[in-house]
Coordinates of C-alpha atoms and ligand atoms in Angstrom, one line a residue:
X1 CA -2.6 -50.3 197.7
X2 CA -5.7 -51.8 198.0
X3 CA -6.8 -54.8 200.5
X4 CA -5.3 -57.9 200.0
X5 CA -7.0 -61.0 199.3
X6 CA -6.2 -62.4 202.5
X7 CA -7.4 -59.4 204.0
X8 CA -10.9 -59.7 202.5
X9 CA -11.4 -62.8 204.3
X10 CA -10.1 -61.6 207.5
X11 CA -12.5 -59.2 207.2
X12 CA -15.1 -61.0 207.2
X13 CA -13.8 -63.4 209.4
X14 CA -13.5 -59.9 212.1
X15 CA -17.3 -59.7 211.0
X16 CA -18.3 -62.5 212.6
X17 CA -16.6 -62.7 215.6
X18 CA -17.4 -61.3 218.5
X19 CA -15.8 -58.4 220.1
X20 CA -16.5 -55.8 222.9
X21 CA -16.2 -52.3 221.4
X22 CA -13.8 -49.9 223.6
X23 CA -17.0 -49.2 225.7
X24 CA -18.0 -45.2 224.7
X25 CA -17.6 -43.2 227.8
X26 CA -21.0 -42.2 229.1
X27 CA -21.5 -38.7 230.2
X28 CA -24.4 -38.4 232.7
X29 CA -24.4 -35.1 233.4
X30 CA -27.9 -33.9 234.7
X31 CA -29.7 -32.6 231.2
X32 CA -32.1 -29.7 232.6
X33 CA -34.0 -29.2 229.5
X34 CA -35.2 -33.0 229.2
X35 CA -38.9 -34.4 229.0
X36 CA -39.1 -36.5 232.0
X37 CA -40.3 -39.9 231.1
X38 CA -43.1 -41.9 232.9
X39 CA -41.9 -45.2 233.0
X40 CA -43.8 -45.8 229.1
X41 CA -41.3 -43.8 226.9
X42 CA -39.7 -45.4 224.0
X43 CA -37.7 -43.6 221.4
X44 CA -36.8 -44.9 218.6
X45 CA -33.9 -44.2 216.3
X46 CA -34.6 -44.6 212.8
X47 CA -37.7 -44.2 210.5
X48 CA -36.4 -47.0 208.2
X49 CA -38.4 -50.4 208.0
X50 CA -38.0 -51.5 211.2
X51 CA -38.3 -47.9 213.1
X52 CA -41.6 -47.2 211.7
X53 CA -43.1 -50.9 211.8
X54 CA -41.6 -50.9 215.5
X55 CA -43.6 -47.0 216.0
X56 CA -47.1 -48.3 214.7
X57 CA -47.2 -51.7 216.2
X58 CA -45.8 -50.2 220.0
X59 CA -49.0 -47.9 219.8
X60 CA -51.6 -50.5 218.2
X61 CA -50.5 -52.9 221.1
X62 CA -51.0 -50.4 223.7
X63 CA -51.8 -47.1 223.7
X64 CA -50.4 -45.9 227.1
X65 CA -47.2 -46.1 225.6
X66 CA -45.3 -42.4 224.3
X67 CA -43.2 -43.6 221.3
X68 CA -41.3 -40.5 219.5
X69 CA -39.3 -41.4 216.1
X70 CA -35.8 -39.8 215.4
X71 CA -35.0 -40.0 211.6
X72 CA -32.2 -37.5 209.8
X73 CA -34.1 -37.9 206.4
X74 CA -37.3 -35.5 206.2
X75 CA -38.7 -38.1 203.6
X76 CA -39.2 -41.9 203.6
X77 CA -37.6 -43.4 201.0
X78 CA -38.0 -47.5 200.1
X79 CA -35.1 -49.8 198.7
X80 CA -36.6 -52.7 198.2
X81 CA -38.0 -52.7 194.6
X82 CA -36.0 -50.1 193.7
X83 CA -33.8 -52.1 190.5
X84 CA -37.2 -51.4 188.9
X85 CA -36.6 -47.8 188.6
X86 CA -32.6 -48.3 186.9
X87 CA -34.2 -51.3 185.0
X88 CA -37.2 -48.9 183.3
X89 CA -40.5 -51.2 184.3
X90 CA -43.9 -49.7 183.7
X91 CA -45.5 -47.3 186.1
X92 CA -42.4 -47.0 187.9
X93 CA -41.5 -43.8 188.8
X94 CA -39.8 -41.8 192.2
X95 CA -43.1 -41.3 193.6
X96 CA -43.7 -45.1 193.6
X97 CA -40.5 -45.3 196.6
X98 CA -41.6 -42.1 198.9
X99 CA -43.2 -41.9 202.0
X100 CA -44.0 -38.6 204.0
X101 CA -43.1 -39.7 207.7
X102 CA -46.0 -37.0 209.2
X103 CA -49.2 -39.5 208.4
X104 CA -48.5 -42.4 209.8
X105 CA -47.5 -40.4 213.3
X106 CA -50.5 -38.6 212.8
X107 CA -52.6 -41.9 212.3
X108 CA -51.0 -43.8 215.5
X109 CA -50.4 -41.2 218.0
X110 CA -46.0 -41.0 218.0
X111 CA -44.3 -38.3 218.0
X112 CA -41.5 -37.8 214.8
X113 CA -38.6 -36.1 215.1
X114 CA -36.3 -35.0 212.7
X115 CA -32.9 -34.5 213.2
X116 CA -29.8 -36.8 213.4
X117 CA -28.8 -38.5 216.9
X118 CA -24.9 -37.5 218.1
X119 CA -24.7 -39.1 221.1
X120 CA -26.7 -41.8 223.8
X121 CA -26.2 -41.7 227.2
X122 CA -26.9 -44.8 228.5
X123 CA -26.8 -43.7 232.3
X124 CA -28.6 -40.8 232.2
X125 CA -31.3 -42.8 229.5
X126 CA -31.1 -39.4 227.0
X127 CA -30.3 -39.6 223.1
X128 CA -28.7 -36.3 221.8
X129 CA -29.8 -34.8 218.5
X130 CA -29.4 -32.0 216.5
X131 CA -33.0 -31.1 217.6
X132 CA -32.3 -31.5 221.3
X133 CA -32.4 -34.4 224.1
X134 CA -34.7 -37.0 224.4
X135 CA -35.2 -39.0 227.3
X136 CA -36.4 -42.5 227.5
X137 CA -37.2 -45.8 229.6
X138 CA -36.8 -47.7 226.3
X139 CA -34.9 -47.5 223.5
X140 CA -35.0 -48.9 220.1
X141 CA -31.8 -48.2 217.6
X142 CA -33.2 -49.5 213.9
X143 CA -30.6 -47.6 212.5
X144 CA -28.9 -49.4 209.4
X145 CA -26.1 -49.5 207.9
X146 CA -22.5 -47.9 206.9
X147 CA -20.3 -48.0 204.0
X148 CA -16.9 -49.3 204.6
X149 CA -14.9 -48.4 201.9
X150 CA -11.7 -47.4 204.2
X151 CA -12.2 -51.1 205.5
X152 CA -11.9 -52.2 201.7
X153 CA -9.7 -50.2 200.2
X154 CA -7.0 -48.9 203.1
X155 CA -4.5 -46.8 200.9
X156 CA -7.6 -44.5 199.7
X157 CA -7.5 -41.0 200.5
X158 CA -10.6 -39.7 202.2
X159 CA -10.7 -37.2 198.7
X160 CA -10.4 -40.4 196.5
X161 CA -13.5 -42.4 198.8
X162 CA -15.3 -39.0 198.3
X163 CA -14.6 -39.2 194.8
X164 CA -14.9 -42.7 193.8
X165 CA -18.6 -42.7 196.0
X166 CA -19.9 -40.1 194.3
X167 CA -18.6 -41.2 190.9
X168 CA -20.0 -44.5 191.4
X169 CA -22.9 -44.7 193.5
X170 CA -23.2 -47.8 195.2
X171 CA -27.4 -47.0 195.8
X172 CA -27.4 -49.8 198.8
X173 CA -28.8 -46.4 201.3
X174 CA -31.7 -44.7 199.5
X175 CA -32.1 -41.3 198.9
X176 CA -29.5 -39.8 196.6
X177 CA -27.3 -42.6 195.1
X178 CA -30.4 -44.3 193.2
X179 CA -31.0 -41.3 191.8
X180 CA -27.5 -40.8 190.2
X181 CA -27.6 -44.0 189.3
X182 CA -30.3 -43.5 187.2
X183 CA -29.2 -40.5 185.8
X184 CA -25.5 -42.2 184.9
X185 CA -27.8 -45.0 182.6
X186 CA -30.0 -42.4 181.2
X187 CA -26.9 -40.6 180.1
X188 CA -25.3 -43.6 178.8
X189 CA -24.9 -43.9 174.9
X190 CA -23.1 -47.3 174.4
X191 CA -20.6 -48.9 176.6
X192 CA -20.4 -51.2 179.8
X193 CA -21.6 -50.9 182.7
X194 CA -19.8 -52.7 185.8
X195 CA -21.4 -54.0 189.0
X196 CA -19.3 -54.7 192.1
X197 CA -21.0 -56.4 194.7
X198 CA -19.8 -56.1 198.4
X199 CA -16.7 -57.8 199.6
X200 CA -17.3 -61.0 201.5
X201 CA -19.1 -60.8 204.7
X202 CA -23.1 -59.5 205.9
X203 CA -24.2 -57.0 203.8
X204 CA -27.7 -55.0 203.2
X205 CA -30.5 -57.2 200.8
X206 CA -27.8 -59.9 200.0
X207 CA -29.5 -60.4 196.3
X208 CA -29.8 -57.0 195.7
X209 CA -26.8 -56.6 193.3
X210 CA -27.8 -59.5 191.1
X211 CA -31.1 -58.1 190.9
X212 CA -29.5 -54.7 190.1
X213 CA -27.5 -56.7 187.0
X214 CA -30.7 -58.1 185.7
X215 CA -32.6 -55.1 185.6
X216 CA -29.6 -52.8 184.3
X217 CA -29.2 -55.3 181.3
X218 CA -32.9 -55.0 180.7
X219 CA -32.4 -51.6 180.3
X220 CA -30.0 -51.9 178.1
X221 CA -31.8 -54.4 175.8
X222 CA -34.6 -52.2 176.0
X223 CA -33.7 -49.2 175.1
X224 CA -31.0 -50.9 172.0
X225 CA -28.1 -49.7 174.5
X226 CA -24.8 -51.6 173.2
X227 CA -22.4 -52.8 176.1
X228 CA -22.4 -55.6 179.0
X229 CA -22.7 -56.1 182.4
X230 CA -19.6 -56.9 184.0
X231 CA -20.3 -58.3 187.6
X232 CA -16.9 -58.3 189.4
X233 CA -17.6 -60.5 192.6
X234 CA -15.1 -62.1 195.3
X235 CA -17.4 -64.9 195.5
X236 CA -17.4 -67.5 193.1
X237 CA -21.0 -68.0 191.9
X238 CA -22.0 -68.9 195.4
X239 CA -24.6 -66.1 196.2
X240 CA -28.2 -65.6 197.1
X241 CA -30.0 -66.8 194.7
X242 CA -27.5 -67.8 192.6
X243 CA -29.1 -70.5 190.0
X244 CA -32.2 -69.0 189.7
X245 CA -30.5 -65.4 189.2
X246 CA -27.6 -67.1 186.3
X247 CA -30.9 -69.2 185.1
X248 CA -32.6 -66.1 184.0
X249 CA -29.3 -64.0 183.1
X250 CA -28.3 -67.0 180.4
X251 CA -31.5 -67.4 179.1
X252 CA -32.8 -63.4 179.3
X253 CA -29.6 -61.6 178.6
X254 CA -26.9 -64.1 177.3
X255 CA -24.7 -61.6 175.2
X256 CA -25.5 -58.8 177.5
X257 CA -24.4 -60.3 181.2
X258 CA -20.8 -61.6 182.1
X259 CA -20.2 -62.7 185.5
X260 CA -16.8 -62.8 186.5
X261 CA -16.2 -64.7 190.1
X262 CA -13.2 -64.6 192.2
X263 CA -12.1 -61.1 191.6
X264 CA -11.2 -58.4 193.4
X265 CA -11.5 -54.9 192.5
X266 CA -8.0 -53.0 193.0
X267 CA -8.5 -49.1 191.8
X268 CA -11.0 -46.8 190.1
X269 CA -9.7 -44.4 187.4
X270 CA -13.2 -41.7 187.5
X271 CA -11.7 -39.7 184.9
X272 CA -10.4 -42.3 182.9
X273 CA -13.7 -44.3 183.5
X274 CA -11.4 -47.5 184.6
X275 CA -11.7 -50.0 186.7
X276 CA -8.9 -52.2 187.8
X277 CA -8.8 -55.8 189.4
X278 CA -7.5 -58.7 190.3
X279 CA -8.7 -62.1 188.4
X280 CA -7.5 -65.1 190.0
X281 CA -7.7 -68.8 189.2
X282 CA -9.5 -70.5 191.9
X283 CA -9.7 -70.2 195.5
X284 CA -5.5 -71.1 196.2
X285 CA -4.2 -68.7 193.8
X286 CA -3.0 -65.6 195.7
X287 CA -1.2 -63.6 192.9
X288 CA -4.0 -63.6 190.2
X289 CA -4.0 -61.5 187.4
X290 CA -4.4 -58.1 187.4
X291 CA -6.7 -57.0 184.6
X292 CA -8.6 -53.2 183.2
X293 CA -11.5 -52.8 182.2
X294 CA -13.3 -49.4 180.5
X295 CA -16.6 -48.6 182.1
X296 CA -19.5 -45.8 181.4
X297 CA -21.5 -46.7 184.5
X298 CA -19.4 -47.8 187.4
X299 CA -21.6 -49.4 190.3
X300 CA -19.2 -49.7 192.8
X301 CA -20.7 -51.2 196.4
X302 CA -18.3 -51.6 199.6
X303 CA -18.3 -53.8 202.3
X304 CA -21.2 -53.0 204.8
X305 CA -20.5 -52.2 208.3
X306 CA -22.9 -51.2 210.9
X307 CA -24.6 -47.7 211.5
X308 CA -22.5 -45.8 214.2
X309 CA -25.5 -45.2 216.0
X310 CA -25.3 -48.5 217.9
X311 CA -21.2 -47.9 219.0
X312 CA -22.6 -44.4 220.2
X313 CA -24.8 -46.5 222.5
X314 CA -21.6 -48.8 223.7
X315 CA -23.0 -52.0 223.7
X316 CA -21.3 -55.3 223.0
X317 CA -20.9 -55.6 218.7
X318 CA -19.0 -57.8 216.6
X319 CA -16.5 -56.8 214.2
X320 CA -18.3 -55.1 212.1
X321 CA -20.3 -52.9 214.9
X322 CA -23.5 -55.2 214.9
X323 CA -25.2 -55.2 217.7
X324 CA -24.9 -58.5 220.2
X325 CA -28.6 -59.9 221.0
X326 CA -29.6 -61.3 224.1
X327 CA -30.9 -64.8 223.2
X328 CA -33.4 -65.2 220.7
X329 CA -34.5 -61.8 221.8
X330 CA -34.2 -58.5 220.2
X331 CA -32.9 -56.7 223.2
X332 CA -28.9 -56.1 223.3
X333 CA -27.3 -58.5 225.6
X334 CA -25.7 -55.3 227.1
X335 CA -28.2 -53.3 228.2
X336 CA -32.3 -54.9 228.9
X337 CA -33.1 -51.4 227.9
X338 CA -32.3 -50.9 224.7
X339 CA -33.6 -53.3 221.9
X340 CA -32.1 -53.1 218.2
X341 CA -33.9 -54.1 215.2
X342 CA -33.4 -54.5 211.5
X343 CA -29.9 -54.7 209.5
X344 CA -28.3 -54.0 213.0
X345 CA -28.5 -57.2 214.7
X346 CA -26.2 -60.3 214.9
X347 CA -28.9 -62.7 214.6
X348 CA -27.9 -65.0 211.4
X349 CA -31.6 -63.6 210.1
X350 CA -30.5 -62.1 206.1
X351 CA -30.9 -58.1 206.6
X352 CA -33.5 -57.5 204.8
X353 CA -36.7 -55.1 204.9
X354 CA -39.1 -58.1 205.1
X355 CA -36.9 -59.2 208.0
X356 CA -36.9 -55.8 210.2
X357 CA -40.6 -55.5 209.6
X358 CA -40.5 -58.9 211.5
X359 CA -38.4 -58.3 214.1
X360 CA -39.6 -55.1 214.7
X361 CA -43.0 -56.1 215.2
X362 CA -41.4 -59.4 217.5
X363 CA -39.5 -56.5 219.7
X364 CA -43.0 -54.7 220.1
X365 CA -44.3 -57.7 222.0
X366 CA -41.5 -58.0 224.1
X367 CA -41.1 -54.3 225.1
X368 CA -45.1 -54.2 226.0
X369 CA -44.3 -56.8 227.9
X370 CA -41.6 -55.2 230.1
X371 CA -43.1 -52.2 230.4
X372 CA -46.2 -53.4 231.6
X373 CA -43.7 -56.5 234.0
X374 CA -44.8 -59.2 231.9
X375 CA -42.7 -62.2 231.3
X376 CA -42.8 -62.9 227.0
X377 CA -40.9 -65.7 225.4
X378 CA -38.7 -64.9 223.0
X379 CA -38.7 -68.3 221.6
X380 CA -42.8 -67.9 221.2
X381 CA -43.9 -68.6 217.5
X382 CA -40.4 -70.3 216.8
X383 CA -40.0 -71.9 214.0
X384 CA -41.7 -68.9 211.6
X385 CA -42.1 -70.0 208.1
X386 CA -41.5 -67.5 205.5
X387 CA -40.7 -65.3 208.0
X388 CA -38.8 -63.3 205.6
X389 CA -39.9 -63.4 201.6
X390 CA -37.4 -62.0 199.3
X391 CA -38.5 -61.4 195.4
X392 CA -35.9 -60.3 192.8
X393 CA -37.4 -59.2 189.1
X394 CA -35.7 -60.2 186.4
X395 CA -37.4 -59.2 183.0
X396 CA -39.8 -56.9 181.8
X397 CA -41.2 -58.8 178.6
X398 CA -43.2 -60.6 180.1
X399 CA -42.2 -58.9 183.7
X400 CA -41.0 -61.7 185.4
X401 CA -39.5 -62.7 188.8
X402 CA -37.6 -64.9 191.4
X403 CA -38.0 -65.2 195.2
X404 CA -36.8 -66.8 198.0
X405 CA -38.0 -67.6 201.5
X406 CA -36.7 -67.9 205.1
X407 CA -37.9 -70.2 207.8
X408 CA -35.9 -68.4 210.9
X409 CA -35.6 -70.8 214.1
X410 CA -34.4 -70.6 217.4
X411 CA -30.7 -71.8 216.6
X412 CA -28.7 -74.4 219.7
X413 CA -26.0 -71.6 219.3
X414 CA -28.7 -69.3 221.0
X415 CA -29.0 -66.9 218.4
X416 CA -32.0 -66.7 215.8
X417 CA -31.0 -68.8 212.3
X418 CA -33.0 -68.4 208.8
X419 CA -32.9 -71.2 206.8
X420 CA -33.5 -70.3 202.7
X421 CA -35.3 -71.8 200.3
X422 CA -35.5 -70.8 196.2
X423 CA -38.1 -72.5 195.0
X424 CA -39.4 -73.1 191.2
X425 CA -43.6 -71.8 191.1
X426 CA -46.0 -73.7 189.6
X427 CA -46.3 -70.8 186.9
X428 CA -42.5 -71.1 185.7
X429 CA -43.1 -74.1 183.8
X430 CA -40.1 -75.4 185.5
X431 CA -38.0 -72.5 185.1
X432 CA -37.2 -70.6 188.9
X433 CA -38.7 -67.2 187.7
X434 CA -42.5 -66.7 186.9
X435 CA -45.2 -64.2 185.4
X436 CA -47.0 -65.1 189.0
X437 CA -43.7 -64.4 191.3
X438 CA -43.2 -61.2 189.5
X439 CA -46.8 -60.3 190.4
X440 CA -46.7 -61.0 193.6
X441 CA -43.2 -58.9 194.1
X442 CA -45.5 -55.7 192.7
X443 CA -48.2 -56.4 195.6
X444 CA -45.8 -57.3 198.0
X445 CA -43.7 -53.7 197.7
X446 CA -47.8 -52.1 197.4
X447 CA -48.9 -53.8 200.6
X448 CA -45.5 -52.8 202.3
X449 CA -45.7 -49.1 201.8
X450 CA -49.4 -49.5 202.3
X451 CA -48.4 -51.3 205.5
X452 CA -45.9 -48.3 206.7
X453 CA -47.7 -45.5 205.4
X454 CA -51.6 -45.9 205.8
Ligands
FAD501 C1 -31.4 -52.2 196.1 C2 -32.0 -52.8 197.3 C3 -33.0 -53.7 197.2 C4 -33.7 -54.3 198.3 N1 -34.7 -55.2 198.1 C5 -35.3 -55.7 199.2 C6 -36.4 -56.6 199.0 O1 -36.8 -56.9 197.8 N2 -37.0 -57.1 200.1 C7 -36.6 -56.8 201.3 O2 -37.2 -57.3 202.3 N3 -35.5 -56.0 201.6 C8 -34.9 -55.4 200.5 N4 -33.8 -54.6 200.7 C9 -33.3 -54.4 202.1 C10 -34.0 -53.3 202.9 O3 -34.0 -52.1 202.3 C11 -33.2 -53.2 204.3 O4 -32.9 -54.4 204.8 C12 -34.1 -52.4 205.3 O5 -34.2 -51.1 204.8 C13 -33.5 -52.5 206.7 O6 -34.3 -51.8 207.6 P1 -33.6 -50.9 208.8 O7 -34.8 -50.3 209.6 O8 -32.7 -51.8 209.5 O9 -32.8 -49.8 208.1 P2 -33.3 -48.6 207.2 O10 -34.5 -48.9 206.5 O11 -32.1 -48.2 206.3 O12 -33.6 -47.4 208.2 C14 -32.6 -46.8 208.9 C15 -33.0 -45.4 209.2 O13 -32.1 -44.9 210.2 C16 -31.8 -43.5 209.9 N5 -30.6 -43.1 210.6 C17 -29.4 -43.6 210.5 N6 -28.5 -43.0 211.3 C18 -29.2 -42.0 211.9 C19 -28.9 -41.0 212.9 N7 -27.7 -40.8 213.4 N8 -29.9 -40.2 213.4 C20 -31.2 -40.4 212.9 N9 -31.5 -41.3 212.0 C21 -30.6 -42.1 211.5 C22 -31.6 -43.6 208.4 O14 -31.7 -42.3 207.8 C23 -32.7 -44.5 207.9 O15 -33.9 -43.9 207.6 C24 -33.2 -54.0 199.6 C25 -32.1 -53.0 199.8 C26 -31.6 -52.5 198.6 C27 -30.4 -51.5 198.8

């Protein structure tokens, strides 16, 4: 049986609260083969956003600093802007999302490393990989997130996860989920295609399904494709973005998008191509109605939880494995050695690649700091308008686009807060989504890659 309603909201609830993980037992056996480190060392694990901002901006701030980059992938990919590809804009292609990791190490001096990390001994200061130990004085876990679909649906087999996952690619992790996701459209003659967004609770580029529904029922009109968009939410037309995404959905795609709130997915049928839910009335009704719907494309996407790569260090998380901060800092309130950046932090910052770029570049300051006995203040540039920038396209004739903006402050509660803002542009002609917005989305994904990769 799949998680109760109730359940859903604990969930979340577990999410937010703060727990101490069972702390991971921390072998410091004496590794003979292991660089010894001079006191400068910092190895960072993951070549996402906030691993390879936090790589280039260690070495442009100081050069005396050895940074090495462990990433499992052997090619950068980018999921921001990505809806583009499913929703078939012009001059999109693959090629516009990949990054090779060797020129920007090249360019700035670190070393890269590929290989996945196993295990981090926090006593001995070593990460294990697949590629051997690494030793370091700091370390910097940018590692992401996890999929938690045995959180969300608790009577699945691990056969029927494998299934359903592969079936329906949730595309939240880039690499090879967009990629089948595109493939499923292009196959698609008629039919419906269904979007699940996550469960309540944090979860990777909040906007991003909503986005994903514009852009798929683009596609559709487009190409003369006959079917809907069936977004099955749990929330309830609360979400990021929410009036300026249903603004443009009503007035873009009116027969094509149907947004159904306060649902909750139950089963997937792949080889019946069903999905089946729960509708209910409003936020008191705990039966609801169970419902079926037929589906070509099925865009199933779970609950986030944290990478495991921060539990393998065995510092304080919440619920959901994020990683506890100290202060308004980005070091874990654990351990003053090991700073965590990106989609892995409990700051109430929305995970996004803007927002690791930001706090990865932050971090950079404060570890040159320490490892030259400096004293930095984590509070330093606080408040930080449009710290984070979020655009979401919309349309492709004329291309047009939303955005919203975070101011992120230094919170009483001692954590970092960002505070949104949608606004309408001066271009919209009082509508939320412009020609202008969606202009400055394309050069905002150009400068970013530019940014990571030159
Ligand atoms: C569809 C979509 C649209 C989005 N749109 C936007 C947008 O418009 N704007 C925006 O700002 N953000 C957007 N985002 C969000 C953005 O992609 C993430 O917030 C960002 O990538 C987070 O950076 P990160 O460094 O925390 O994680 P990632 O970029 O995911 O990097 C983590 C890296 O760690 C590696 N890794 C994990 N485990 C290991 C291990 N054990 N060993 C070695 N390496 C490991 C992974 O392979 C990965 O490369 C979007 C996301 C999606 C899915």
């Amino acid at each position: 049986m799949a998680m109760n309603r109730r359940d859903t909201f604990k969930l979340a609830g577990a999410a937010a609260a703060a727990v101490a993980m069972p702390s991971i037992a921390i072998a410091s056996e004496k590794k003979a083969d292991v660089k010894k480190t001079n006191g400068r060392s910092v190895v960072i694990v993951g070549g996402g956003f906030g691993g390879l901002t936090m790589a280039k901006a260690l070495r442009k701030k100081d050069k005396s600093i050895e940074v090495t980059v462990i990433e499992k992938n052997n090619i950068f990919m980018a999921c921001p802007f990505s809806n583009t590809l499913l929703g078939g804009l012009d001059g999109v292609s693959l090629d516009t999302f990949v990054g090779d990791y060797y020129q920007p190490a090249a360019k700035y001096g670190y070393s890269f490393v590929q290989a996945t990390v196993t295990a981090i001994d926090r006593k001995a200061k070593t990460v294990t990989t697949t590629n051997g130990d690494f030793a370091y004085d700091i370390l910097v876990l940018s590692p992401g997130i996890a999929y938690d679909y045995e959180g969300q649906f608790p009577a699945w087999s691990k056969e029927k996860i494998a299934e359903v996952s592969q079936a329906c690619p949730s595309a939240l992790m880039p690499g090879n989920e967009h990629i089948a996701l595109k493939r499923q459209l292009e196959d698609m003659d008629d039919g419906n295609v269904i979007i699940v967004p996550p469960a309540m609770g944090k979860y990777r580029c909040p906007p991003a399904p909503y986005e994903r529904t514009a852009m798929v029922a683009n596609y559709m009109k487009n190409e003369g494709i006959n079917g809907k968009v069936i977004v099955l939410d749990t929330r309830n037309g609360k979400f990021a973005k929410g009036a300026a995404f249903k603004e443009s959905w009503d007035e873009l795609f009116p027969d094509i998008i149907e947004y159904k709130g306060l649902t909750e997915v139950t089963d997937i049928d792949v080889s019946a191509k069903t999905i089946t839910y729960t509708e209910f009335a409003d936020a008191d009704d705990e039966k609801g109605v169970s419902k079926t719907e037929k589906y070509e494309v099925c865009n199933l996407i779970p609950i986030n939880k944290c990478s495991p790569v921060i539990a393998m260090a065995g510092i304080e998380v919440n619920g959901a494995g994020y990683a506890m901060m100290d202060g308004y800092s980005f070091k874990s309130k654990t351990d003053s050695n090991i700073y965590v950046v990106g989609d892995a932090v409990t700051h109430a910052i929305p995970p996004s690649g803007q927002t690791a770029i930001w706090a990865a570049n932050r971090a950079a300051g404060q570890i040159v700091a320490q490892i030259n006995k400096q004293v930095s203040d984590p509070k330093e540039g606080l408040p930080a308008r449009a710290a984070n920038v979020c655009y979401s396209m919309v349309g492709s004739k004329p291309e047009e686009a939303i955005m919203v903006t975070h101011t992120f402050s230094a919170d009483p509660s001692g954590k970092l807060k960002g505070k949104g803002h949608v606004p309408k542009p001066k271009d919209g002609g009082g509508k939320f989504r412009s020609k202008g917005t969606a202009k400055a989305t394309r050069e905002w994904f150009g400068g970013v890659m530019r940014e990571l990769f030159s």
